[in-house]
PDB file of C-alpha atoms and ligand atoms in Angstrom:
ATOM      1  CA  MET A   1     -17.217 -37.247 -16.189  1.00 42.00           C
ATOM      2  CA  ALA A   2     -15.588 -40.801 -15.447  1.00 47.00           C
ATOM      3  CA  ALA A   3     -17.861 -43.576 -15.416  1.00 43.00           C
ATOM      4  CA  PRO A   4     -17.938 -45.571 -11.709  1.00 47.00           C
ATOM      5  CA  LEU A   5     -15.784 -48.582 -11.555  1.00 51.00           C
ATOM      6  CA  GLY A   6     -18.155 -50.944  -9.776  1.00 53.00           C
ATOM      7  CA  LEU A   7     -16.759 -53.876  -8.556  1.00 62.00           C
ATOM      8  CA  GLN A   8     -15.553 -54.785 -11.958  1.00 72.00           C
ATOM      9  CA  ASP A   9     -11.783 -53.246 -11.447  1.00 87.00           C
ATOM     10  CA  LEU A  10     -11.443 -55.551  -8.389  1.00 94.00           C
ATOM     11  CA  SER A  11     -12.624 -58.973  -9.211  1.00 94.00           C
ATOM     12  CA  ALA A  12     -10.362 -61.812  -8.391  1.00 95.00           C
ATOM     13  CA  ASP A  13      -9.650 -62.333 -12.019  1.00 95.00           C
ATOM     14  CA  ALA A  14      -8.398 -58.571 -12.556  1.00 96.00           C
ATOM     15  CA  VAL A  15      -5.996 -58.798  -9.117  1.00 97.00           C
ATOM     16  CA  ARG A  16      -4.422 -62.150  -9.777  1.00 97.00           C
ATOM     17  CA  ALA A  17      -3.609 -61.440 -13.144  1.00 97.00           C
ATOM     18  CA  LEU A  18      -1.485 -58.667 -11.764  1.00 97.00           C
ATOM     19  CA  LEU A  19      -0.017 -60.315  -9.006  1.00 98.00           C
ATOM     20  CA  GLN A  20       3.641 -60.682  -8.698  1.00 97.00           C
ATOM     21  CA  THR A  21       4.078 -62.254  -5.037  1.00 97.00           C
ATOM     22  CA  ARG A  22       5.131 -65.732  -4.064  1.00 96.00           C
ATOM     23  CA  THR A  23       2.134 -66.759  -1.461  1.00 96.00           C
ATOM     24  CA  LEU A  24       0.489 -63.468  -0.245  1.00 97.00           C
ATOM     25  CA  GLY A  25      -3.086 -62.509  -2.702  1.00 98.00           C
ATOM     26  CA  TRP A  26      -3.345 -66.379  -4.484  1.00 97.00           C
ATOM     27  CA  ALA A  27      -6.008 -67.945  -2.082  1.00 98.00           C
ATOM     28  CA  LEU A  28      -8.544 -64.676  -2.917  1.00 98.00           C
ATOM     29  CA  HIS A  29     -11.886 -64.285  -1.834  1.00 97.00           C
ATOM     30  CA  ILE A  30     -13.709 -60.982  -3.455  1.00 97.00           C
ATOM     31  CA  LEU A  31     -16.676 -60.074  -1.717  1.00 96.00           C
ATOM     32  CA  GLU A  32     -19.281 -57.705  -2.847  1.00 96.00           C
ATOM     33  CA  GLU A  33     -20.469 -56.700   0.964  1.00 97.00           C
ATOM     34  CA  THR A  34     -19.186 -58.083   4.541  1.00 98.00           C
ATOM     35  CA  ASP A  35     -19.264 -56.486   8.106  1.00 98.00           C
ATOM     36  CA  SER A  36     -15.712 -56.203   8.288  1.00 98.00           C
ATOM     37  CA  THR A  37     -12.516 -58.051   6.320  1.00 98.00           C
ATOM     38  CA  ASN A  38     -10.976 -58.468   9.127  1.00 98.00           C
ATOM     39  CA  THR A  39     -13.768 -60.121  11.065  1.00 98.00           C
ATOM     40  CA  ALA A  40     -14.063 -62.275   8.136  1.00 98.00           C
ATOM     41  CA  ALA A  41     -10.697 -62.843   7.715  1.00 97.00           C
ATOM     42  CA  LEU A  42     -10.114 -64.190  11.605  1.00 96.00           C
ATOM     43  CA  ALA A  43     -13.452 -66.368  11.238  1.00 96.00           C
ATOM     44  CA  LEU A  44     -11.458 -67.722   7.767  1.00 96.00           C
ATOM     45  CA  ALA A  45      -8.098 -68.150  10.196  1.00 94.00           C
ATOM     46  CA  GLN A  46      -9.746 -69.682  12.546  1.00 91.00           C
ATOM     47  CA  GLN A  47     -11.210 -72.282  10.019  1.00 92.00           C
ATOM     48  CA  GLY A  48      -7.817 -73.072   9.360  1.00 91.00           C
ATOM     49  CA  ALA A  49      -6.746 -70.669   6.007  1.00 94.00           C
ATOM     50  CA  GLY A  50      -3.381 -70.408   5.092  1.00 93.00           C
ATOM     51  CA  HIS A  51      -0.683 -68.401   5.340  1.00 93.00           C
ATOM     52  CA  GLY A  52      -1.049 -65.592   2.434  1.00 96.00           C
ATOM     53  CA  THR A  53      -5.161 -65.780   2.011  1.00 98.00           C
ATOM     54  CA  VAL A  54      -6.540 -62.222   1.257  1.00 98.00           C
ATOM     55  CA  LEU A  55     -10.322 -61.416   1.810  1.00 98.00           C
ATOM     56  CA  ALA A  56     -11.218 -58.140  -0.117  1.00 98.00           C
ATOM     57  CA  ALA A  57     -14.808 -56.887   0.226  1.00 97.00           C
ATOM     58  CA  ASP A  58     -16.333 -54.000  -2.117  1.00 97.00           C
ATOM     59  CA  ARG A  59     -18.223 -52.737   0.741  1.00 97.00           C
ATOM     60  CA  GLN A  60     -17.787 -53.449   4.664  1.00 98.00           C
ATOM     61  CA  THR A  61     -21.197 -52.443   6.859  1.00 98.00           C
ATOM     62  CA  ALA A  62     -19.095 -52.233  10.010  1.00 98.00           C
ATOM     63  CA  GLY A  63     -15.793 -51.639   9.119  1.00 98.00           C
ATOM     64  CA  ARG A  64     -13.828 -51.288  11.899  1.00 98.00           C
ATOM     65  CA  GLY A  65     -10.319 -48.866  12.631  1.00 97.00           C
ATOM     66  CA  ARG A  66      -7.290 -48.412  15.448  1.00 94.00           C
ATOM     67  CA  LEU A  67      -9.009 -48.125  18.788  1.00 90.00           C
ATOM     68  CA  GLY A  68     -12.818 -49.076  18.373  1.00 91.00           C
ATOM     69  CA  ARG A  69     -13.196 -46.659  15.498  1.00 94.00           C
ATOM     70  CA  HIS A  70     -15.135 -46.909  12.443  1.00 97.00           C
ATOM     71  CA  TRP A  71     -14.223 -47.168   9.292  1.00 98.00           C
ATOM     72  CA  PHE A  72     -15.994 -45.296   6.310  1.00 97.00           C
ATOM     73  CA  SER A  73     -16.679 -48.032   3.658  1.00 98.00           C
ATOM     74  CA  PRO A  74     -19.034 -46.995   0.794  1.00 97.00           C
ATOM     75  CA  PRO A  75     -19.310 -49.317  -1.820  1.00 96.00           C
ATOM     76  CA  GLY A  76     -17.641 -49.493  -5.350  1.00 94.00           C
ATOM     77  CA  GLU A  77     -14.701 -47.066  -4.491  1.00 95.00           C
ATOM     78  CA  ASN A  78     -11.886 -47.561  -2.226  1.00 98.00           C
ATOM     79  CA  LEU A  79     -10.063 -50.574  -0.625  1.00 98.00           C
ATOM     80  CA  TYR A  80     -11.076 -52.955   2.092  1.00 98.00           C
ATOM     81  CA  CYS A  81      -9.029 -55.856   2.482  1.00 98.00           C
ATOM     82  CA  SER A  82      -7.105 -58.314   5.055  1.00 98.00           C
ATOM     83  CA  VAL A  83      -4.430 -60.800   4.554  1.00 98.00           C
ATOM     84  CA  ILE A  84      -3.805 -63.867   7.043  1.00 96.00           C
ATOM     85  CA  LEU A  85      -0.387 -64.440   7.786  1.00 94.00           C
ATOM     86  CA  ARG A  86       0.480 -67.105   9.821  1.00 89.00           C
ATOM     87  CA  ARG A  87       3.812 -67.731  12.153  1.00 69.00           C
ATOM     88  CA  THR A  88       6.739 -69.183  11.793  1.00 63.00           C
ATOM     89  CA  PRO A  89       7.342 -72.733  13.469  1.00 56.00           C
ATOM     90  CA  PRO A  90       6.149 -73.284  16.970  1.00 53.00           C
ATOM     91  CA  GLY A  91       8.214 -70.772  19.838  1.00 57.00           C
ATOM     92  CA  ASP A  92      10.325 -68.916  17.073  1.00 63.00           C
ATOM     93  CA  HIS A  93      12.082 -65.410  18.363  1.00 60.00           C
ATOM     94  CA  ARG A  94      11.188 -63.919  14.737  1.00 62.00           C
ATOM     95  CA  TRP A  95       7.910 -64.281  16.274  1.00 61.00           C
ATOM     96  CA  ASP A  96       9.021 -61.485  18.889  1.00 67.00           C
ATOM     97  CA  ASP A  97       9.404 -59.095  16.333  1.00 79.00           C
ATOM     98  CA  LEU A  98       5.381 -58.926  15.153  1.00 84.00           C
ATOM     99  CA  SER A  99       5.247 -55.436  16.738  1.00 90.00           C
ATOM    100  CA  TRP A 100       6.501 -54.033  13.215  1.00 94.00           C
ATOM    101  CA  LEU A 101       3.929 -55.787  11.368  1.00 94.00           C
ATOM    102  CA  PRO A 102       1.771 -52.598  10.873  1.00 96.00           C
ATOM    103  CA  LEU A 103       4.483 -50.296  10.599  1.00 97.00           C
ATOM    104  CA  ILE A 104       5.885 -52.121   7.914  1.00 97.00           C
ATOM    105  CA  SER A 105       2.094 -52.639   6.123  1.00 98.00           C
ATOM    106  CA  ALA A 106       2.147 -49.253   5.596  1.00 98.00           C
ATOM    107  CA  VAL A 107       5.807 -48.573   4.496  1.00 98.00           C
ATOM    108  CA  ALA A 108       3.688 -50.547   1.797  1.00 98.00           C
ATOM    109  CA  ALA A 109       0.891 -49.345   1.371  1.00 98.00           C
ATOM    110  CA  ALA A 110       3.235 -46.012   1.028  1.00 98.00           C
ATOM    111  CA  HIS A 111       5.257 -47.717  -1.623  1.00 98.00           C
ATOM    112  CA  ALA A 112       2.441 -49.501  -3.581  1.00 98.00           C
ATOM    113  CA  ILE A 113       0.445 -46.083  -3.425  1.00 98.00           C
ATOM    114  CA  ARG A 114       3.308 -43.676  -5.031  1.00 98.00           C
ATOM    115  CA  LYS A 115       4.050 -46.710  -7.557  1.00 98.00           C
ATOM    116  CA  VAL A 116      -0.092 -46.870  -8.506  1.00 98.00           C
ATOM    117  CA  ALA A 117      -0.942 -43.444  -8.477  1.00 98.00           C
ATOM    118  CA  GLY A 118       2.275 -41.200  -8.422  1.00 98.00           C
ATOM    119  CA  LEU A 119       1.671 -39.963  -5.258  1.00 98.00           C
ATOM    120  CA  HIS A 120       4.187 -39.760  -2.432  1.00 98.00           C
ATOM    121  CA  PRO A 121       2.086 -40.032   1.185  1.00 98.00           C
ATOM    122  CA  SER A 122       3.577 -39.852   4.771  1.00 98.00           C
ATOM    123  CA  LEU A 123       2.881 -41.946   7.748  1.00 98.00           C
ATOM    124  CA  LYS A 124       1.841 -40.846  10.742  1.00 98.00           C
ATOM    125  CA  TRP A 125       2.872 -42.857  13.542  1.00 97.00           C
ATOM    126  CA  PRO A 126       1.877 -46.106  14.135  1.00 96.00           C
ATOM    127  CA  ASN A 127       0.392 -46.861  10.285  1.00 94.00           C
ATOM    128  CA  ASP A 128      -1.894 -43.718   8.985  1.00 97.00           C
ATOM    129  CA  ILE A 129      -1.011 -43.269   5.603  1.00 98.00           C
ATOM    130  CA  LEU A 130      -1.136 -39.431   4.893  1.00 98.00           C
ATOM    131  CA  VAL A 131      -1.393 -37.349   1.891  1.00 98.00           C
ATOM    132  CA  GLY A 132      -0.444 -33.843   2.889  1.00 96.00           C
ATOM    133  CA  GLU A 133      -1.577 -33.598   6.260  1.00 94.00           C
ATOM    134  CA  ARG A 134      -4.933 -35.846   5.658  1.00 97.00           C
ATOM    135  CA  LYS A 135      -5.662 -39.366   6.210  1.00 98.00           C
ATOM    136  CA  VAL A 136      -5.799 -41.563   3.076  1.00 98.00           C
ATOM    137  CA  GLY A 137      -5.403 -44.804   4.294  1.00 98.00           C
ATOM    138  CA  GLY A 138      -5.018 -47.360   7.721  1.00 98.00           C
ATOM    139  CA  ILE A 139      -3.610 -50.812   9.121  1.00 98.00           C
ATOM    140  CA  LEU A 140      -5.377 -52.813  11.406  1.00 97.00           C
ATOM    141  CA  CYS A 141      -3.450 -55.807  12.614  1.00 96.00           C
ATOM    142  CA  GLU A 142      -4.997 -58.320  14.562  1.00 95.00           C
ATOM    143  CA  GLY A 143      -4.052 -61.186  15.983  1.00 88.00           C
ATOM    144  CA  GLY A 144      -5.707 -64.710  16.946  1.00 74.00           C
ATOM    145  CA  GLY A 145      -5.234 -68.542  17.505  1.00 67.00           C
ATOM    146  CA  ALA A 146      -6.086 -70.347  21.137  1.00 60.00           C
ATOM    147  CA  SER A 147      -2.625 -72.844  20.594  1.00 62.00           C
ATOM    148  CA  SER A 148       0.832 -72.214  20.148  1.00 62.00           C
ATOM    149  CA  GLN A 149       0.375 -74.179  16.767  1.00 64.00           C
ATOM    150  CA  ASN A 150      -2.061 -72.015  15.485  1.00 69.00           C
ATOM    151  CA  VAL A 151      -1.205 -68.856  15.632  1.00 82.00           C
ATOM    152  CA  TYR A 152      -1.668 -66.013  12.748  1.00 90.00           C
ATOM    153  CA  VAL A 153      -1.623 -62.420  12.084  1.00 93.00           C
ATOM    154  CA  VAL A 154      -4.824 -60.509  10.037  1.00 96.00           C
ATOM    155  CA  VAL A 155      -3.348 -57.009   8.581  1.00 97.00           C
ATOM    156  CA  GLY A 156      -6.492 -54.979   7.599  1.00 98.00           C
ATOM    157  CA  ILE A 157      -6.052 -52.480   4.862  1.00 98.00           C
ATOM    158  CA  GLY A 158      -8.662 -49.446   4.580  1.00 98.00           C
ATOM    159  CA  ILE A 159      -7.591 -46.944   1.735  1.00 98.00           C
ATOM    160  CA  ASN A 160      -9.708 -44.034   0.296  1.00 98.00           C
ATOM    161  CA  VAL A 161      -9.403 -44.352  -3.431  1.00 98.00           C
ATOM    162  CA  ASN A 162     -11.714 -43.764  -5.857  1.00 97.00           C
ATOM    163  CA  THR A 163     -14.130 -41.124  -3.012  1.00 96.00           C
ATOM    164  CA  ARG A 164     -15.020 -37.674  -4.275  1.00 96.00           C
ATOM    165  CA  ARG A 165     -14.420 -35.122  -1.774  1.00 94.00           C
ATOM    166  CA  GLU A 166     -18.104 -34.019  -1.493  1.00 94.00           C
ATOM    167  CA  SER A 167     -18.569 -37.718  -0.745  1.00 95.00           C
ATOM    168  CA  PHE A 168     -17.198 -37.842   2.823  1.00 96.00           C
ATOM    169  CA  PRO A 169     -19.032 -37.496   5.804  1.00 95.00           C
ATOM    170  CA  GLU A 170     -19.130 -33.854   7.145  1.00 95.00           C
ATOM    171  CA  ASP A 171     -17.086 -35.377  10.738  1.00 94.00           C
ATOM    172  CA  LEU A 172     -14.434 -36.810   8.362  1.00 95.00           C
ATOM    173  CA  ARG A 173     -13.789 -34.142   5.257  1.00 93.00           C
ATOM    174  CA  SER A 174     -11.528 -32.073   6.567  1.00 94.00           C
ATOM    175  CA  LEU A 175      -9.332 -34.868   8.165  1.00 96.00           C
ATOM    176  CA  ALA A 176      -9.509 -37.640   5.147  1.00 97.00           C
ATOM    177  CA  THR A 177      -8.920 -37.254   1.391  1.00 98.00           C
ATOM    178  CA  SER A 178      -8.684 -40.461  -1.450  1.00 98.00           C
ATOM    179  CA  LEU A 179      -6.536 -40.624  -3.775  1.00 98.00           C
ATOM    180  CA  ARG A 180      -8.730 -39.751  -6.476  1.00 97.00           C
ATOM    181  CA  SER A 181      -9.294 -36.170  -4.468  1.00 97.00           C
ATOM    182  CA  ALA A 182      -5.138 -36.126  -4.407  1.00 97.00           C
ATOM    183  CA  THR A 183      -4.929 -36.778  -8.286  1.00 97.00           C
ATOM    184  CA  ASP A 184      -7.744 -36.091  -9.934  1.00 96.00           C
ATOM    185  CA  ARG A 185      -7.828 -39.324 -11.542  1.00 96.00           C
ATOM    186  CA  GLN A 186      -9.556 -42.977 -11.170  1.00 95.00           C
ATOM    187  CA  VAL A 187      -7.114 -45.307  -9.358  1.00 96.00           C
ATOM    188  CA  ASN A 188      -7.652 -49.247 -10.547  1.00 96.00           C
ATOM    189  CA  ARG A 189      -8.236 -51.273  -6.678  1.00 97.00           C
ATOM    190  CA  ALA A 190      -6.988 -53.916  -8.475  1.00 97.00           C
ATOM    191  CA  ALA A 191      -3.552 -52.910  -9.335  1.00 97.00           C
ATOM    192  CA  LEU A 192      -3.384 -50.769  -6.055  1.00 98.00           C
ATOM    193  CA  LEU A 193      -3.887 -54.356  -4.392  1.00 98.00           C
ATOM    194  CA  ALA A 194      -1.847 -56.396  -6.308  1.00 98.00           C
ATOM    195  CA  GLY A 195       0.592 -53.479  -5.490  1.00 98.00           C
ATOM    196  CA  TRP A 196       0.368 -53.613  -1.892  1.00 98.00           C
ATOM    197  CA  LEU A 197       0.649 -57.378  -1.477  1.00 98.00           C
ATOM    198  CA  ALA A 198       3.972 -57.617  -3.508  1.00 98.00           C
ATOM    199  CA  GLU A 199       5.129 -54.653  -1.422  1.00 98.00           C
ATOM    200  CA  LEU A 200       4.335 -56.228   1.716  1.00 97.00           C
ATOM    201  CA  GLU A 201       5.473 -59.668   0.851  1.00 96.00           C
ATOM    202  CA  ALA A 202       9.287 -58.508   0.473  1.00 97.00           C
ATOM    203  CA  ARG A 203       8.809 -56.603   3.838  1.00 96.00           C
ATOM    204  CA  SER A 204       7.130 -59.206   5.451  1.00 92.00           C
ATOM    205  CA  ASP A 205       9.825 -61.406   4.353  1.00 91.00           C
ATOM    206  CA  ALA A 206      12.081 -58.931   5.282  1.00 92.00           C
ATOM    207  CA  LEU A 207      10.796 -59.173   9.210  1.00 90.00           C
ATOM    208  CA  LEU A 208      11.572 -62.675   9.567  1.00 86.00           C
ATOM    209  CA  ALA A 209      14.663 -62.969   8.120  1.00 87.00           C
ATOM    210  CA  GLY A 210      15.542 -60.300  11.025  1.00 88.00           C
ATOM    211  CA  ARG A 211      16.411 -57.382   9.101  1.00 91.00           C
ATOM    212  CA  LEU A 212      14.719 -55.062  11.465  1.00 92.00           C
ATOM    213  CA  LYS A 213      17.565 -51.880  11.042  1.00 94.00           C
ATOM    214  CA  GLU A 214      16.439 -51.813   7.022  1.00 96.00           C
ATOM    215  CA  LEU A 215      13.128 -51.840   7.599  1.00 96.00           C
ATOM    216  CA  GLY A 216      13.188 -49.224  10.613  1.00 96.00           C
ATOM    217  CA  LEU A 217      14.724 -47.162   8.092  1.00 97.00           C
ATOM    218  CA  GLU A 218      12.760 -47.422   5.469  1.00 97.00           C
ATOM    219  CA  TYR A 219       9.876 -46.463   8.063  1.00 98.00           C
ATOM    220  CA  GLU A 220      11.978 -43.253   9.244  1.00 98.00           C
ATOM    221  CA  ALA A 221      12.810 -42.122   6.165  1.00 98.00           C
ATOM    222  CA  LEU A 222       8.527 -42.071   5.519  1.00 98.00           C
ATOM    223  CA  CYS A 223       7.658 -40.677   8.858  1.00 98.00           C
ATOM    224  CA  SER A 224       5.994 -37.167   9.451  1.00 98.00           C
ATOM    225  CA  THR A 225       5.560 -37.574  13.294  1.00 98.00           C
ATOM    226  CA  LEU A 226       9.140 -37.653  13.709  1.00 98.00           C
ATOM    227  CA  GLY A 227      10.658 -34.333  14.626  1.00 97.00           C
ATOM    228  CA  ARG A 228       7.385 -32.992  15.253  1.00 97.00           C
ATOM    229  CA  ARG A 229       5.400 -31.482  18.209  1.00 97.00           C
ATOM    230  CA  VAL A 230       2.761 -33.840  19.229  1.00 97.00           C
ATOM    231  CA  ARG A 231      -0.202 -34.536  21.329  1.00 97.00           C
ATOM    232  CA  VAL A 232      -0.398 -38.452  21.892  1.00 96.00           C
ATOM    233  CA  ASN A 233      -3.733 -39.413  23.572  1.00 95.00           C
ATOM    234  CA  LEU A 234      -3.206 -42.614  25.807  1.00 93.00           C
ATOM    235  CA  ALA A 235      -5.738 -45.416  27.061  1.00 86.00           C
ATOM    236  CA  GLY A 236      -7.439 -44.466  30.491  1.00 86.00           C
ATOM    237  CA  GLY A 237      -7.393 -40.201  29.020  1.00 89.00           C
ATOM    238  CA  GLN A 238      -3.658 -39.556  29.962  1.00 92.00           C
ATOM    239  CA  VAL A 239      -2.445 -36.857  27.466  1.00 94.00           C
ATOM    240  CA  VAL A 240       1.528 -36.545  26.218  1.00 94.00           C
ATOM    241  CA  GLU A 241       2.506 -33.223  24.605  1.00 96.00           C
ATOM    242  CA  GLY A 242       5.958 -33.241  23.259  1.00 96.00           C
ATOM    243  CA  ARG A 243       8.258 -33.898  20.357  1.00 96.00           C
ATOM    244  CA  ALA A 244       7.866 -36.937  18.273  1.00 97.00           C
ATOM    245  CA  ASP A 245      12.059 -38.151  19.316  1.00 96.00           C
ATOM    246  CA  SER A 246      12.723 -41.157  17.210  1.00 96.00           C
ATOM    247  CA  LEU A 247      11.211 -45.223  17.611  1.00 96.00           C
ATOM    248  CA  GLY A 248      12.408 -47.510  20.134  1.00 95.00           C
ATOM    249  CA  PRO A 249      13.718 -51.092  18.746  1.00 93.00           C
ATOM    250  CA  ASP A 250       9.661 -52.447  18.791  1.00 92.00           C
ATOM    251  CA  GLY A 251       8.461 -49.814  16.890  1.00 95.00           C
ATOM    252  CA  SER A 252       7.310 -47.864  19.322  1.00 96.00           C
ATOM    253  CA  LEU A 253       7.801 -44.095  19.557  1.00 97.00           C
ATOM    254  CA  ARG A 254      10.062 -41.869  21.790  1.00 97.00           C
ATOM    255  CA  VAL A 255       8.289 -38.870  23.027  1.00 97.00           C
ATOM    256  CA  SER A 256      10.422 -36.190  24.797  1.00 95.00           C
ATOM    257  CA  PRO A 257       7.256 -34.658  26.662  1.00 94.00           C
ATOM    258  CA  GLU A 258       7.431 -30.742  27.253  1.00 90.00           C
ATOM    259  CA  ALA A 259       6.247 -30.783  31.146  1.00 83.00           C
ATOM    260  CA  GLU A 260       9.453 -33.485  31.767  1.00 82.00           C
ATOM    261  CA  PRO A 261      12.939 -32.020  32.586  1.00 81.00           C
ATOM    262  CA  ALA A 262      15.317 -32.621  28.918  1.00 82.00           C
ATOM    263  CA  GLY A 263      16.320 -36.109  28.290  1.00 80.00           C
ATOM    264  CA  THR A 264      13.458 -37.327  29.412  1.00 90.00           C
ATOM    265  CA  LEU A 265      11.635 -39.905  26.830  1.00 94.00           C
ATOM    266  CA  VAL A 266       8.093 -41.231  27.336  1.00 94.00           C
ATOM    267  CA  GLU A 267       7.507 -45.027  25.192  1.00 95.00           C
ATOM    268  CA  ILE A 268       4.043 -44.798  23.648  1.00 95.00           C
ATOM    269  CA  ARG A 269       3.670 -48.181  22.439  1.00 93.00           C
ATOM    270  CA  VAL A 270      -0.399 -47.387  21.772  1.00 93.00           C
ATOM    271  CA  GLY A 271      -1.636 -43.813  21.285  1.00 93.00           C
ATOM    272  CA  ASP A 272      -3.148 -41.596  19.076  1.00 94.00           C
ATOM    273  CA  VAL A 273      -0.697 -38.845  18.050  1.00 96.00           C
ATOM    274  CA  VAL A 274      -2.280 -35.548  16.662  1.00 96.00           C
ATOM    275  CA  HIS A 275       0.601 -33.520  14.779  1.00 96.00           C
ATOM    276  CA  LEU A 276       0.916 -30.066  16.362  1.00 96.00           C
ATOM    277  CA  ARG A 277       1.977 -26.961  14.779  1.00 85.00           C
TER     278      ARG A 277
HETATM  279  C1  LIG B   1      -7.116 -47.260  11.474  1.00 87.59           C
HETATM  280  O1  LIG B   1      -6.800 -46.082  10.883  1.00 87.59           O
HETATM  281  O2  LIG B   1      -7.842 -46.706  12.256  1.00 87.59           O
HETATM  282  C2  LIG B   1      -7.747 -48.355  10.589  1.00 87.59           C
HETATM  283  C3  LIG B   1      -8.390 -48.238   9.312  1.00 87.59           C
HETATM  284  C4  LIG B   1      -8.451 -50.102   9.005  1.00 87.59           C
HETATM  285  C5  LIG B   1      -9.515 -50.275   8.422  1.00 87.59           C
HETATM  286  C6  LIG B   1      -9.157 -51.547   7.208  1.00 87.59           C
HETATM  287  S1  LIG B   1     -10.575 -51.496   6.208  1.00 87.59           S
HETATM  288  C7  LIG B   1     -10.459 -53.141   5.707  1.00 87.59           C
HETATM  289  C8  LIG B   1      -9.586 -53.689   7.260  1.00 87.59           C
HETATM  290  N1  LIG B   1     -10.997 -54.033   8.400  1.00 87.59           N
HETATM  291  C9  LIG B   1     -11.761 -53.736   9.287  1.00 87.59           C
HETATM  292  O3  LIG B   1     -12.591 -53.767   9.330  1.00 87.59           O
HETATM  293  N2  LIG B   1     -10.991 -52.768   9.006  1.00 87.59           N
HETATM  294  C10 LIG B   1      -9.567 -52.799   8.322  1.00 87.59           C
END
């Protein structure tokens, strides 16, 4: 049986030795424990931390998921990390494309996982990273900054890396998986983090360069939601059931509802998607 990895596979030295980025991750904080790396990174950004600053932790005591959910964050096993991205000059129209950021961050994760663990994840809209039908990771993007001179986005990623199947809480066991469960091998967290940052930098550069078409095609190629029957739970308790048809220009999901006349499309910007059979 392999020995536990502990924090040694996620030291700042180990990550820096593998970094291939221009800016992301060179300012790097790795903590043993924090409540949430997103909360800590938002505080750092508020204090002026620069573009590309990364904060990762071995364990989170209050890890947060999308839609107010809790993120399972045990020590010594998984990746919990947040990156601060700062806006381009004030008023820059390229900031308008930011709705794509969660989607391209998930694409970056899928490619990093493929390279580091040899798996081929798919993406459930908007940014769940799946191996088979089970969730292996997710993205939580949060914005901040009171003045137009100090606007930033924190991109948080959680990946279940080395959690054993039997160690997931009962309610997650049928829904979640880890890279280790899927490959039967321990995966190095520093390699995964460095790999994700490199993939993310390439795609955030492409976003700033306005290469939305290319990014959209790349997302579609990985997205297992498109073409499927889905149920979407919207804020306020509304539910839409139908076929996931396409992406809107802002990365929204267009669903053709079963209850509506053919050709009607509902555009979804925020919601919880369930893949139906
Ligand atoms: C989701 O799929 O619901 C998003 C999960 C995001 C979890 C990560 S773990 C690191 C960062 N800090 C947090 O509190 N959340 C994100």
